[in-house]
Coordinates of C-alpha atoms and ligand atoms in Angstrom, one line a residue:
X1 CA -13.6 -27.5 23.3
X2 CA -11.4 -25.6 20.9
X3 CA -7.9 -25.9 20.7
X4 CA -6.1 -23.1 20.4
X5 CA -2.1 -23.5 18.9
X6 CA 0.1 -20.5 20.0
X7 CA -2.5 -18.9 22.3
X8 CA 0.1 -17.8 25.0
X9 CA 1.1 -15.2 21.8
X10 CA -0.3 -11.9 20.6
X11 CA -2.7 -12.9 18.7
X12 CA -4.0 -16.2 19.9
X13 CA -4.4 -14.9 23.5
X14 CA -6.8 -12.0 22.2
X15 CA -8.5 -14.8 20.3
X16 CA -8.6 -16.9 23.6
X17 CA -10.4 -14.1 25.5
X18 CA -13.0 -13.4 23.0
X19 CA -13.9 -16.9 22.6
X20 CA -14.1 -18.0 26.6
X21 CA -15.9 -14.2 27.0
X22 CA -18.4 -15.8 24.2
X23 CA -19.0 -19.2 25.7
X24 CA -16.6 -21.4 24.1
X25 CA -14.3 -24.0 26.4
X26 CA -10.6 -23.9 25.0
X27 CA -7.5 -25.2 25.4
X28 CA -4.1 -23.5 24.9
X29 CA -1.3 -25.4 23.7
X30 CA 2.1 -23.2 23.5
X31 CA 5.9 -23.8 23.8
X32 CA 5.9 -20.8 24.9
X33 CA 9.1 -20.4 22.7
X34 CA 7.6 -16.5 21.7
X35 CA 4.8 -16.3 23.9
X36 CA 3.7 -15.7 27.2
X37 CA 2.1 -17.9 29.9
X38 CA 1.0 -14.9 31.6
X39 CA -0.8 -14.2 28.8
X40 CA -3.1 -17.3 29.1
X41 CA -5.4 -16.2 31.6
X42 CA -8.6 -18.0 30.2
X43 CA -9.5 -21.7 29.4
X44 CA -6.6 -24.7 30.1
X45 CA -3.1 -24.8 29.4
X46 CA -0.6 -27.8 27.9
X47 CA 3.2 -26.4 27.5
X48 CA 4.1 -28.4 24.4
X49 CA 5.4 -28.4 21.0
X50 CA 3.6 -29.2 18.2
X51 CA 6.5 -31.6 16.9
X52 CA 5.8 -33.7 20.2
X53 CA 3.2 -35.9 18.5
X54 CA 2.9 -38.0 21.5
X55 CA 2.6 -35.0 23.4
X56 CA -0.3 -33.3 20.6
X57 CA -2.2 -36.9 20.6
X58 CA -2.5 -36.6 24.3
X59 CA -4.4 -33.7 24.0
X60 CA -7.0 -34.6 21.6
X61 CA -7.2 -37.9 23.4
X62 CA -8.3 -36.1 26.8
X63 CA -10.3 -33.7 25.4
X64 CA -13.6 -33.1 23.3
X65 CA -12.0 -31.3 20.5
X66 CA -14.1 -29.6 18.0
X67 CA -12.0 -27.3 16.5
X68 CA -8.5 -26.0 16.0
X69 CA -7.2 -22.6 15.6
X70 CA -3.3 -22.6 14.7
X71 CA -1.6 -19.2 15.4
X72 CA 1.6 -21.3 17.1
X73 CA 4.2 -20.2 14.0
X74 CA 7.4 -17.9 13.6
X75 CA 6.2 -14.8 12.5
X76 CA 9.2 -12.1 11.4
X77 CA 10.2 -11.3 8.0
X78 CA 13.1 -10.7 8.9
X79 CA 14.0 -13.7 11.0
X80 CA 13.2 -15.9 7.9
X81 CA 15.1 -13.9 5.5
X82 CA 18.3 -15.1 8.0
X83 CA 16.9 -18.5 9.0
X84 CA 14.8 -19.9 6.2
X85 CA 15.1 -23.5 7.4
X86 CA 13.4 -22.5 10.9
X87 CA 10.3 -21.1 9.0
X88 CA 9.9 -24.3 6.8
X89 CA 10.1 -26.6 10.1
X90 CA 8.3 -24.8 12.2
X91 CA 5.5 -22.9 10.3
X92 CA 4.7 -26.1 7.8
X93 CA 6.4 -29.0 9.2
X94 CA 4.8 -28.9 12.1
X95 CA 1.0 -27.5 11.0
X96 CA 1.3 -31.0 8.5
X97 CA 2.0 -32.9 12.2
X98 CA -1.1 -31.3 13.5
X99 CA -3.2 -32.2 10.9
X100 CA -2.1 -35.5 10.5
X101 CA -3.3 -36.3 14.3
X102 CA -6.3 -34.0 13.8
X103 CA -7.7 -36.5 11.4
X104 CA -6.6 -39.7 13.3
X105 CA -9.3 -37.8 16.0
X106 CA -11.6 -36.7 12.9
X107 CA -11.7 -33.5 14.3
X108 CA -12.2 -31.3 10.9
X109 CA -12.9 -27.9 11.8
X110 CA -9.7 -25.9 11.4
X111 CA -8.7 -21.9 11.5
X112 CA -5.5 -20.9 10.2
X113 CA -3.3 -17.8 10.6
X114 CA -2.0 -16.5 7.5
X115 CA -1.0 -13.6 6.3
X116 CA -0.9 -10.7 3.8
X117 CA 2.7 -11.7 2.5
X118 CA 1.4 -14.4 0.4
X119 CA 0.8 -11.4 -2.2
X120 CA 4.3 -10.8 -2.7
X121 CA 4.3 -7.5 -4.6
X122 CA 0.9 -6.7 -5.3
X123 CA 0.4 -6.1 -9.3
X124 CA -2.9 -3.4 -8.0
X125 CA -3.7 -2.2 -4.5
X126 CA -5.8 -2.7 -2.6
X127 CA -5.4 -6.6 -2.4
X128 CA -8.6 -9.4 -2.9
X129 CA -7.9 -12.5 -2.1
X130 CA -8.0 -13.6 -6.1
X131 CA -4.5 -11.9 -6.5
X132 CA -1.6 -13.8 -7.8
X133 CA 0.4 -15.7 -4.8
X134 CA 4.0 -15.2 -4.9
X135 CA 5.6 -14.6 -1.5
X136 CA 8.9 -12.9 -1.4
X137 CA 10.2 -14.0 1.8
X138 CA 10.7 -17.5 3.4
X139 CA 7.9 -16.5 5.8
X140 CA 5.1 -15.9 3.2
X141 CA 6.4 -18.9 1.4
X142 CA 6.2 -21.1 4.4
X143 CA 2.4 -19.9 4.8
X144 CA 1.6 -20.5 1.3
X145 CA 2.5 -24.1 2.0
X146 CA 0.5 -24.5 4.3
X147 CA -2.6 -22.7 2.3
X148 CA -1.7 -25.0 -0.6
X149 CA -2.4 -28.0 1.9
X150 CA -5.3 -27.3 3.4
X151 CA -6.6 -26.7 0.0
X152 CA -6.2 -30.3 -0.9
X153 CA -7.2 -31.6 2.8
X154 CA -10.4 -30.1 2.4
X155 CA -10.8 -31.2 -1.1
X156 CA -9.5 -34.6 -0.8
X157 CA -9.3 -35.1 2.5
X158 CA -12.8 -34.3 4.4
X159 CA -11.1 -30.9 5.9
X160 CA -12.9 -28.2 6.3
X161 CA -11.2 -24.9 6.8
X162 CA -10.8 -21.0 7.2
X163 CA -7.7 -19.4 6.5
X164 CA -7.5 -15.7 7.9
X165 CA -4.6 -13.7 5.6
X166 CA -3.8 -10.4 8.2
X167 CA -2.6 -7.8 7.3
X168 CA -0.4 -5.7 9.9
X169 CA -2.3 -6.9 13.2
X170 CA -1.8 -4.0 15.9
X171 CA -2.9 -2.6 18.7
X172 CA -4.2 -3.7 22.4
X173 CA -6.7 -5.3 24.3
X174 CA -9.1 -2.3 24.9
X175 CA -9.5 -3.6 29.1
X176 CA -5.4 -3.8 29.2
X177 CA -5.5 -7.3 29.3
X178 CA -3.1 -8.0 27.2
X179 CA -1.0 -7.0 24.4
X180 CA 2.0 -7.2 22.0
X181 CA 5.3 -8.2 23.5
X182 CA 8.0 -10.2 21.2
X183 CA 11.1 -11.1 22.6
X184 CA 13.2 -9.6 21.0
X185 CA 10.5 -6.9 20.0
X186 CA 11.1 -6.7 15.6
X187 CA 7.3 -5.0 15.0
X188 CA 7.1 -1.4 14.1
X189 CA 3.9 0.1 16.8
X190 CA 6.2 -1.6 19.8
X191 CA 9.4 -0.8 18.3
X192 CA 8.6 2.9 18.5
X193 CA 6.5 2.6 21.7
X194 CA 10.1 1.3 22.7
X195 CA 12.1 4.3 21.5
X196 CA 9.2 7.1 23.7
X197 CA 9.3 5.2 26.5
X198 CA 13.1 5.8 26.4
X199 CA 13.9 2.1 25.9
X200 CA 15.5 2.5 23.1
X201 CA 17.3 5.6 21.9
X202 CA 15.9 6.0 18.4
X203 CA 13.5 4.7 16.2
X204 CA 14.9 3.2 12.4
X205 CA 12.8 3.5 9.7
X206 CA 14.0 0.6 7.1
X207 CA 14.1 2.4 3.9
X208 CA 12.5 6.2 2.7
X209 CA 12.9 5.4 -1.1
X210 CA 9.8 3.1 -1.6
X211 CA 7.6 3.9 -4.4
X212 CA 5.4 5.4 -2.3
X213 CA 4.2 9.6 -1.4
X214 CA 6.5 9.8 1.4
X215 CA 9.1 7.0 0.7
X216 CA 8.5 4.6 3.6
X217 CA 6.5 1.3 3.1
X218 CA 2.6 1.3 3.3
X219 CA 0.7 -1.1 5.3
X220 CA -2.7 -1.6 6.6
X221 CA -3.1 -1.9 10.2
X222 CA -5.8 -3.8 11.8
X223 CA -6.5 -3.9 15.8
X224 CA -6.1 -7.4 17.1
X225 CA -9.3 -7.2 18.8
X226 CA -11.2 -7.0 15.6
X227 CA -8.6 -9.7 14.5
X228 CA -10.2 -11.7 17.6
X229 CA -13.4 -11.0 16.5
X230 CA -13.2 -12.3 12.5
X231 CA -11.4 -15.5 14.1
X232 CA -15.2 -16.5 16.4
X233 CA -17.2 -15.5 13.2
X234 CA -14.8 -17.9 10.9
X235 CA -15.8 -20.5 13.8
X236 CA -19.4 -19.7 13.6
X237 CA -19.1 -19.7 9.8
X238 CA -17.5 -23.4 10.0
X239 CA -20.3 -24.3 12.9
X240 CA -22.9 -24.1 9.5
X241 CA -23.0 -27.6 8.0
X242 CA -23.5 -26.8 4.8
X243 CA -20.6 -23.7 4.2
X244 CA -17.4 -24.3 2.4
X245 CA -13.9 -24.2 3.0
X246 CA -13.0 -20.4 2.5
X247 CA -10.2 -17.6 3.0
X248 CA -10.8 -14.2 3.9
X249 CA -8.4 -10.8 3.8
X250 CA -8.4 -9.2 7.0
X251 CA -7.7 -5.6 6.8
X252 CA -8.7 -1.9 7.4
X253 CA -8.4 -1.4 3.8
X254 CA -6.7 2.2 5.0
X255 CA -2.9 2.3 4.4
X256 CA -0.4 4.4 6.8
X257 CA 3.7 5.0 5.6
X258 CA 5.9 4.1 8.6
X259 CA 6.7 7.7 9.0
X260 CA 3.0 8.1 9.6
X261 CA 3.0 5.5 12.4
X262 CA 5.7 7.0 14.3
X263 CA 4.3 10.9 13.7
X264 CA 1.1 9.4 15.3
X265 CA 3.0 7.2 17.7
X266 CA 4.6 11.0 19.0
X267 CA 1.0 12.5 19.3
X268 CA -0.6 10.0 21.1
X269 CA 2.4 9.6 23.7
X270 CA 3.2 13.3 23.5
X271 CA 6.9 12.1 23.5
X272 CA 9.5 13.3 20.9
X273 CA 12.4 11.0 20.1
X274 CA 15.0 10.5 17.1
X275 CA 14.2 9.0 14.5
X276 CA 16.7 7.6 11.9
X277 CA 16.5 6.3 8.1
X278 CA 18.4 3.1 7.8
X279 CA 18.7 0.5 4.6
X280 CA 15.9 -1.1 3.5
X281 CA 14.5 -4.9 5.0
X282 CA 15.4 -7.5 2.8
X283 CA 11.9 -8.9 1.8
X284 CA 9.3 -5.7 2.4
X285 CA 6.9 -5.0 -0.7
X286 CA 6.2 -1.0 -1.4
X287 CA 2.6 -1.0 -0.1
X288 CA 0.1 -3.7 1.0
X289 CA -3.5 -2.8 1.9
X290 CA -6.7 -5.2 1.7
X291 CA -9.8 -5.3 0.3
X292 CA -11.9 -7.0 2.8
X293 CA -14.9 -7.2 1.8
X294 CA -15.2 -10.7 1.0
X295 CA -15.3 -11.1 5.0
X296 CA -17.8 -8.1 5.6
X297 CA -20.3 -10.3 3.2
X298 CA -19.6 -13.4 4.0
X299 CA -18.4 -13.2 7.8
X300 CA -20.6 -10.4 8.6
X301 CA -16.9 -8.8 9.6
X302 CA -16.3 -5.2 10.4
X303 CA -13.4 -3.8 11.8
X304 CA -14.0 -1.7 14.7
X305 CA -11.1 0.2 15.8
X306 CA -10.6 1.6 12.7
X307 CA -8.4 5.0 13.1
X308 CA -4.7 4.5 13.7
X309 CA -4.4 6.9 16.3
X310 CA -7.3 4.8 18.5
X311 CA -4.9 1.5 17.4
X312 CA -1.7 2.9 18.7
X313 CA -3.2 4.6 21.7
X314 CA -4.5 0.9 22.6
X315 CA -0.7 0.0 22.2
X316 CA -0.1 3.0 24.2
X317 CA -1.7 2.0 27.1
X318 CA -0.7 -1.7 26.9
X319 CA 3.5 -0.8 26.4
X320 CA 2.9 1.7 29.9
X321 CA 1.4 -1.4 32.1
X322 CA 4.3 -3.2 30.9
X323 CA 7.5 -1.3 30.7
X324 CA 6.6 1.9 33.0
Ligands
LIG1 N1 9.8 -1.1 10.1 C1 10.7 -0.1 10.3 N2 11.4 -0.1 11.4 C2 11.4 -1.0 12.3 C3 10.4 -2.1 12.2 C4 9.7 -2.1 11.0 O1 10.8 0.8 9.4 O2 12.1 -0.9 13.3 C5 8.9 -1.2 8.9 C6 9.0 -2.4 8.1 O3 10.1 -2.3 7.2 C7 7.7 -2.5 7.4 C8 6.7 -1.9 8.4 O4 7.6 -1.1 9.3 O5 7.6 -1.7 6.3 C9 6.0 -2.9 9.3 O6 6.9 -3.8 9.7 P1 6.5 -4.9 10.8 O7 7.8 -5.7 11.1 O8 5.8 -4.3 12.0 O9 5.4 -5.8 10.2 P2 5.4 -6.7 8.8 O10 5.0 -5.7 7.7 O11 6.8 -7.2 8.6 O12 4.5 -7.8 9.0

């Protein structure tokens, strides 16, 4: 059984699919604070917090636990720019919880979610996973910590671990599934999705004076489902007796300017709408892309959905289910 922390949310439910779709039992536990029962339409469910050690102990008592995968965390820049505490409690306070309890239950196998704003402001593009660490918002920081402690669990502490550092994760279940959805919605693909679908009357693009050929920020986008997909291989890869703890960049190692996204977001929907430019976002870097290949050799990883226009139509077709 694999236990699977924030799989009612974007990511962890696409993670949850693939892994029930590949044989695996798992278990969801969610607060369901961000996410969405509905989207938990494979393996068991436990609404709980990961705070409710109690609650988390139960869990590993009644099942066969042979792995975690931890996606349950706050994930917007911008929330943690306002609320720094939130992101300390929740995003490390709580992961230190689980792993405290995971090795009462000496289950050792763990898969973490982190994330490309480690890197701060890259010094070079595209980004290896041997660049300098030096988040610039409360988020990245709070997802350093927990790096920095699962380095000494599995050094010290009989761990053994995979952390996964995303880059922009995007993009649909390719059956309609299911899909992005925050409450309240702060990522750019459904943000725009938003503002053709009428939902909102304009799109804001946070800054056009970047260092970069058009102004806006750069990022790489990566479909979930090939997010999905390096998360079972990082199991597989933990599966091997003999492999070591590791980190892996997960990216498309192509980089689109926001004003790129929402040009393609307008062709794929065939739907004009306004578009304004607005201050910058406290706590954006100029441009982040990664160089992945570390998991292509080592994982066997390849993205799939690899054009941005495939990425947002995925989006597309997930926002219309939805909202139409
Ligand atoms: N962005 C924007 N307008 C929005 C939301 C986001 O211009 O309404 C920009 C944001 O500043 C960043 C990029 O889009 O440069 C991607 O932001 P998102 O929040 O989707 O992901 P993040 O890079 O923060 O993980």
């Amino acid at each position: 059984m694999i236990l699977i922390t924030g799989g009612a949310g974007y990511i962890g439910a696409h993670v949850n699919k693939l892994l029930n779709n590949s044989g695996y039992e798992t278990i969801v536990l969610d607060n369901l604070s961000k996410g969405h029962k509905s989207a938990v339409k494979w393996g068991d469910f436990v609404n709980a917090d990961l705070s409710d050690s109690e609650k988390v102990r139960e869990i590993f008592q009644d099942n066969d636990i042979e792995a975690v995968m931890h996606f349950a965390a706050f994930s917007s820049v911008a929330e943690s720019v306002e609320e720094p505490e939130k992101y300390f409690k929740n995003n490390y306070e709580n992961t230190l919880n689980l792993l405290k309890i995971m090795k009462e239950f000496r289950v050792r196998k763990f898969i973490f979610s982190s994330t490309a704003a480690l890197y701060g402001i890259p010094k070079s593009i595209p980004i290896n996973e041997d660049s300098e660490l030096k988040p610039i918002n409360p988020y990245g920081e709070s997802k350093l910590m927990v790096e920095n402690l699962l380095k000494d669990e599995s050094d010290f502490g009989g761990l053994k671990y995979v952390s996964l550092r995303y880059f922009n994760a995007a993009g649909a279940d390719l059956d309609c599934e299911i899909g992005e959805g925050h409450d309240p919605e702060s990522h750019l693909i459904p943000l725009v999705l938003d503002a053709a679908l009428g939902r909102r009357d304009s799109i804001s693009i946070f800054g056009d004076d970047y260092s970069t050929p058009d102004g806006t920020c750069i990022r790489d986008y990566i479909h979930v489902n090939d997010l999905a997909d390096a998360h079972l291989k990082a199991l597989q890869y933990l599966e091997e007796p003999f492999n070591d703890s590791n980190i892996f960049n997960l990216g498309n190692g192509n980089g689109f300017s926001v004003k790129e996204v929402v040009d393609t977001c307008k062709k794929v929907t065939g739907i004009d709408f306004d578009v304004k430019i607005e201050e910058r976002r406290p706590g954006d870097p100029d441009i982040l892309i990664a160089d992945s290949k570390k998991a292509e050799e080592i994982l066997g990883w390849k993205p799939q959905v690899t054009e941005l226009e495939d990425i947002v139509e995925s989006a597309w077709n997930w926002h219309k289910k939805i909202h139409v």
